[in-house]
């Protein structure tokens, strides 16, 4: 997931495609904000985050207020308002992974790499995030590195991951 | 020389422990040895502690080996595993493994067996028969079958499914929606994910049956973003079902992706989210069956509820209802998770006790230490101590024991668990995931954390325990939905069953 520079034309074309898809599938119900989540996902995929400059464009195209739009973007944990590191490590901290020691791994990341959830390594290689369940509760502790699920996460695997992303 | 067929799961849990690398290593070894293999990637049988599990087809059926590491592959070839020869990792046929043999696989019958995206496999294994029968007997008879099956919603509340089907069927509207709730946010649950990755056409067939019965032409599957593999598999399956003309132009399905909000599993918050708004819970009434997505009559069901429909239509409601206990009819895909030796998916009729599930089926803890606590039904479910595991796993028995069944997840902790920290986590989770609409939930959850901290550090513990009780009453009574309304359950069950852990100074973290 590489952050690239903001591009108003690309924002418009992404939004237009999703608006058309929503109208096609939902008919009149698909007017207004219906395509908003798919648009935000597509923007984040293209740019790595949701740039503030995209908001007036979306507000105009969807015919909703900027206030409402900001409310939506800030509500969902997935959407970032600023670029993240080149890789995202989401570590599961929910109950099943707790029973298998995920908190010790979070502590290890802090101690060995000075990295707490929400932070990015100084070289911009990796952003660490907390998540609550990845559906790998039988083989925890679990984590997602970008879109790849990791089970039975341990310190050795974390060490390997950290040196891999820094290459 | 004909190719030897090898089955390896493409389920993301199997992939999370290196199934892809094992598949690749087998392919390379075979090539190097001049042997022809055909690797079929299936869903997982659910014996997750044995993943990556490799099955080799032979004249007598499939022989399993597992858990296979890349380093085991050369040894497997040398032992002759392509001919089913014995090896340290031999497991015999999957159907003979006790964990599998004890199950009744109604919903998960095909998972682990077929190539999830092969329409031919699906049809060859009985696919689309439920939908075909539905179209023969007509909408009213379909709802009657669902009623006769005793099917209740598998998303958490356990509400009888047919009542909602009737309501949407009777509603007058030019547009009705069927929405599949695949937000599966509860820790300890992964059955929806495994079903979508392992047999996506089953869910599609269930939705098509439901849409036919209630008169809907549009379906939406709302899948959490934490499930990239399930999203990809469902997307591909919908596309090929559409291209194959399964919907006959009368129905279509869109896949919607969540954005990391537990509350969007609550059905009205989920509908708000599809509509492009903050995932905030709506006040009821109106119920979604009256006014749901875009104000239209909407049937919202969990993945497992919809995926039970094809079996019920094929075999008849009574065949489903014949299994189970009391008012909990049929089977439940139970998920054994956390610190448990044989972790995985176990589909069985309601009525086994928690003790049977944790010990006989699950083999006790993975760490080998004594069981400390068992949380049933996700983050809003109660914690049970080892001494209270004789309760039966069904909706009413668990409710009577002060817990809930939820989405069927069972999370085991060993005796190193710190129950005061677990109680604190319940409040913290509520604070993080609250949609913000009700003050007791939004603010109370943070107050709960602070009060537990005071108790743990010995600041007026008795006064603060009383305060906490009041606070939990206010949250239970003053919350619009179960997030604020049930967070007291893990907390109070922990305090009730593990009082010593709430004595000052006993928290380890
Ligand atoms: C906080 C909260 C979270 C929920 N999460 C889910 C979920 O992830 N999946 C689900 O199917 N139902 C979830 N539910 C239940 C839904 O609101 C709803 O009852 C269910 O989708 C109805 O489907 P069913 O009849 O098949 O159970 C949740 C409810 C609450 C209050
Ligand atoms: S209880 Fe909490 S999550 Fe539920 S509606 Fe109220 S504020 Fe939202
Ligand atoms: S609790 Fe960590 S993956 Fe489910």
CSV table of C-alpha atoms in Angstrom, one decimal, chain B residues 134-332:
chain,number,residue,atom,x,y,z
B,134,UNK,CA,-37.8,-23.8,-3.3
B,135,UNK,CA,-38.8,-22.7,-6.7
B,136,UNK,CA,-40.9,-25.8,-7.1
B,137,UNK,CA,-42.8,-25.6,-3.8
B,138,UNK,CA,-43.4,-21.8,-3.8
B,139,UNK,CA,-42.6,-19.0,-1.4
B,140,UNK,CA,-45.1,-19.8,1.3
B,141,UNK,CA,-44.0,-23.4,1.5
B,142,UNK,CA,-40.4,-22.3,1.8
B,143,UNK,CA,-41.2,-20.2,4.8
B,144,UNK,CA,-43.1,-23.2,6.3
B,145,UNK,CA,-40.0,-25.3,5.9
B,146,UNK,CA,-38.0,-22.7,7.7
B,147,UNK,CA,-40.6,-22.6,10.5
B,148,UNK,CA,-40.6,-26.4,10.7
B,149,UNK,CA,-36.8,-26.5,11.0
B,150,UNK,CA,-36.9,-24.4,14.1
B,151,UNK,CA,-34.0,-22.4,12.7
B,152,UNK,CA,-33.0,-19.4,14.9
B,153,UNK,CA,-30.7,-16.5,14.0
B,154,UNK,CA,-27.1,-17.5,14.4
B,155,UNK,CA,-25.8,-13.9,14.7
B,156,UNK,CA,-26.4,-13.7,18.4
B,157,UNK,CA,-29.9,-13.0,19.4
B,158,UNK,CA,-31.3,-16.4,18.4
B,159,UNK,CA,-34.6,-15.0,17.1
B,160,UNK,CA,-36.8,-17.5,15.2
B,161,UNK,CA,-35.9,-17.0,11.5
B,162,UNK,CA,-39.3,-17.7,10.0
B,163,UNK,CA,-41.0,-14.8,11.8
B,164,UNK,CA,-38.7,-12.4,10.0
B,165,UNK,CA,-39.2,-14.2,6.7
B,166,UNK,CA,-43.0,-13.9,7.0
B,167,UNK,CA,-42.8,-10.3,8.0
B,168,UNK,CA,-40.7,-9.3,4.9
B,169,UNK,CA,-42.8,-11.6,2.7
B,170,UNK,CA,-46.0,-9.8,3.8
B,171,UNK,CA,-44.5,-6.3,3.5
B,172,UNK,CA,-45.7,-4.3,0.5
B,173,UNK,CA,-42.9,-2.6,-1.3
B,174,UNK,CA,-41.5,-2.3,-4.8
B,175,UNK,CA,-38.1,-3.1,-3.4
B,176,UNK,CA,-37.0,-5.4,-0.6
B,177,UNK,CA,-33.5,-6.3,0.5
B,178,UNK,CA,-31.9,-9.4,1.8
B,179,UNK,CA,-28.8,-8.4,3.8
B,180,UNK,CA,-26.2,-10.9,4.9
B,181,UNK,CA,-24.4,-9.9,8.1
B,182,UNK,CA,-20.8,-11.1,7.6
B,183,UNK,CA,-19.3,-8.6,10.0
B,184,UNK,CA,-18.3,-11.4,12.4
B,185,UNK,CA,-16.6,-9.2,15.0
B,186,UNK,CA,-16.7,-11.5,18.1
B,187,UNK,CA,-13.4,-12.7,19.3
B,188,UNK,CA,-13.3,-16.5,19.1
B,189,UNK,CA,-15.5,-16.7,16.1
B,190,UNK,CA,-14.5,-17.6,12.5
B,191,UNK,CA,-17.3,-19.8,11.2
B,192,UNK,CA,-18.7,-17.1,8.8
B,193,UNK,CA,-15.2,-16.6,7.5
B,194,UNK,CA,-14.6,-20.4,7.0
B,195,UNK,CA,-17.9,-20.8,5.3
B,196,UNK,CA,-17.4,-17.9,2.9
B,197,UNK,CA,-13.9,-19.1,2.0
B,198,UNK,CA,-14.7,-22.7,1.9
B,199,UNK,CA,-18.2,-22.9,0.4
B,200,UNK,CA,-19.3,-19.5,-0.9
B,201,UNK,CA,-21.9,-20.9,-3.2
B,202,UNK,CA,-23.8,-22.3,-0.2
B,203,UNK,CA,-24.3,-18.8,1.2
B,204,UNK,CA,-25.3,-17.5,-2.3
B,205,UNK,CA,-27.8,-20.4,-2.5
B,206,UNK,CA,-29.2,-19.5,0.9
B,207,UNK,CA,-29.6,-15.9,0.0
B,208,UNK,CA,-31.3,-16.8,-3.3
B,209,UNK,CA,-33.7,-19.1,-1.5
B,210,UNK,CA,-34.5,-16.4,1.1
B,211,UNK,CA,-34.9,-13.7,-1.6
B,212,UNK,CA,-37.2,-15.9,-3.6
B,213,UNK,CA,-39.3,-16.6,-0.5
B,214,UNK,CA,-39.7,-13.0,0.6
B,215,UNK,CA,-39.9,-11.4,-2.9
B,216,UNK,CA,-36.6,-9.6,-2.9
B,217,UNK,CA,-34.4,-8.9,-6.0
B,218,UNK,CA,-31.4,-7.4,-4.3
B,219,UNK,CA,-29.0,-8.9,-1.8
B,220,UNK,CA,-26.0,-7.4,0.0
B,221,UNK,CA,-23.2,-9.3,1.8
B,222,UNK,CA,-21.5,-6.9,4.3
B,223,UNK,CA,-18.1,-8.4,5.0
B,224,UNK,CA,-15.7,-7.0,7.5
B,225,UNK,CA,-12.5,-5.5,6.0
B,226,UNK,CA,-10.4,-7.8,8.3
B,227,UNK,CA,-11.3,-10.7,6.0
B,228,UNK,CA,-9.5,-10.0,2.7
B,229,UNK,CA,-9.6,-13.7,1.6
B,230,UNK,CA,-13.3,-14.1,2.3
B,231,UNK,CA,-14.0,-10.8,0.4
B,232,UNK,CA,-12.1,-12.1,-2.6
B,233,UNK,CA,-13.7,-15.5,-2.6
B,234,UNK,CA,-17.2,-14.2,-2.2
B,235,UNK,CA,-16.7,-11.7,-4.9
B,236,UNK,CA,-15.4,-14.3,-7.3
B,237,UNK,CA,-18.3,-16.7,-6.4
B,238,UNK,CA,-21.0,-14.1,-6.9
B,239,UNK,CA,-19.5,-13.3,-10.3
B,240,UNK,CA,-19.5,-16.8,-11.5
B,241,UNK,CA,-22.9,-17.6,-10.1
B,242,UNK,CA,-24.2,-14.5,-12.0
B,243,UNK,CA,-22.5,-15.6,-15.2
B,244,UNK,CA,-23.8,-19.1,-14.9
B,245,UNK,CA,-27.4,-17.7,-14.7
B,246,UNK,CA,-28.1,-19.0,-11.3
B,247,UNK,CA,-30.1,-15.9,-10.4
B,248,UNK,CA,-32.2,-16.1,-13.6
B,249,UNK,CA,-32.2,-12.3,-13.8
B,250,UNK,CA,-34.4,-12.2,-10.7
B,251,UNK,CA,-31.8,-11.5,-8.1
B,252,UNK,CA,-28.4,-10.0,-7.7
B,253,UNK,CA,-25.8,-9.7,-4.9
B,254,UNK,CA,-23.4,-6.9,-4.0
B,255,UNK,CA,-20.4,-7.4,-1.7
B,256,UNK,CA,-19.9,-4.5,0.7
B,257,UNK,CA,-16.8,-4.1,2.8
B,258,UNK,CA,-16.8,-2.9,6.4
B,259,UNK,CA,-14.3,-0.4,7.7
B,260,UNK,CA,-13.2,-1.6,11.1
B,261,UNK,CA,-16.1,-1.0,13.4
B,262,UNK,CA,-17.4,-3.7,15.7
B,263,UNK,CA,-20.7,-1.9,16.1
B,264,UNK,CA,-21.4,-2.4,12.4
B,265,UNK,CA,-22.3,-6.0,13.2
B,266,UNK,CA,-25.4,-4.7,14.9
B,267,UNK,CA,-27.9,-4.9,12.2
B,268,UNK,CA,-29.2,-1.3,12.1
B,269,UNK,CA,-25.6,0.2,12.3
B,270,UNK,CA,-24.8,-2.2,9.5
B,271,UNK,CA,-27.6,-0.7,7.4
B,272,UNK,CA,-26.5,2.8,8.2
B,273,UNK,CA,-23.0,1.9,7.0
B,274,UNK,CA,-24.2,0.5,3.7
B,275,UNK,CA,-26.1,3.8,3.3
B,276,UNK,CA,-22.8,5.6,3.6
B,277,UNK,CA,-23.2,7.0,7.1
B,278,UNK,CA,-21.5,6.6,10.5
B,279,UNK,CA,-22.3,3.1,11.9
B,280,UNK,CA,-24.7,4.3,14.5
B,281,UNK,CA,-27.4,2.1,15.9
B,282,UNK,CA,-31.0,3.1,15.0
B,283,UNK,CA,-33.8,3.2,17.6
B,284,UNK,CA,-36.3,0.4,17.1
B,285,UNK,CA,-39.1,0.5,16.0
B,286,UNK,CA,-39.2,0.5,13.1
B,287,UNK,CA,-37.7,-2.9,12.7
B,288,UNK,CA,-35.6,-3.6,9.6
B,289,UNK,CA,-38.3,-6.0,8.4
B,290,UNK,CA,-40.6,-3.0,8.1
B,291,UNK,CA,-38.1,-0.2,7.3
B,292,UNK,CA,-34.5,-1.3,6.8
B,293,UNK,CA,-32.0,-0.6,4.1
B,294,UNK,CA,-32.9,2.7,2.4
B,295,UNK,CA,-36.2,2.5,4.3
B,296,UNK,CA,-37.3,-0.7,2.5
B,297,UNK,CA,-38.4,-3.9,4.1
B,298,UNK,CA,-35.2,-5.8,4.8
B,299,UNK,CA,-34.3,-9.2,6.0
B,300,UNK,CA,-30.9,-9.2,7.9
B,301,UNK,CA,-29.4,-12.5,8.7
B,302,UNK,CA,-26.1,-13.9,9.8
B,303,UNK,CA,-24.1,-15.9,7.3
B,304,UNK,CA,-24.8,-19.2,9.2
B,305,UNK,CA,-28.5,-18.6,9.3
B,306,UNK,CA,-28.7,-18.1,5.5
B,307,UNK,CA,-26.3,-21.0,4.9
B,308,UNK,CA,-28.6,-23.4,6.8
B,309,UNK,CA,-31.4,-22.8,4.4
B,310,UNK,CA,-30.2,-25.0,1.5
B,311,UNK,CA,-30.0,-28.0,3.8
B,312,UNK,CA,-33.5,-27.3,5.2
B,313,UNK,CA,-34.9,-27.0,1.8
B,314,UNK,CA,-33.2,-30.1,0.4
B,315,UNK,CA,-33.8,-32.4,3.4
B,316,UNK,CA,-36.9,-30.7,4.8
B,317,UNK,CA,-37.4,-28.7,8.0
B,318,UNK,CA,-38.1,-31.8,10.2
B,319,UNK,CA,-34.7,-33.3,9.3
B,320,UNK,CA,-33.0,-30.2,10.6
B,321,UNK,CA,-35.2,-30.0,13.7
B,322,UNK,CA,-34.6,-33.6,14.5
B,323,UNK,CA,-31.2,-32.5,15.9
B,324,UNK,CA,-30.7,-30.3,18.9
B,325,UNK,CA,-32.1,-29.8,22.4
B,326,UNK,CA,-35.1,-28.0,23.8
B,327,UNK,CA,-35.9,-24.9,21.7
B,328,UNK,CA,-32.4,-24.9,20.2
B,329,UNK,CA,-33.0,-27.0,17.0
B,330,UNK,CA,-30.5,-28.2,14.5
B,331,UNK,CA,-26.8,-27.8,14.5
B,332,UNK,CA,-24.4,-25.1,15.5
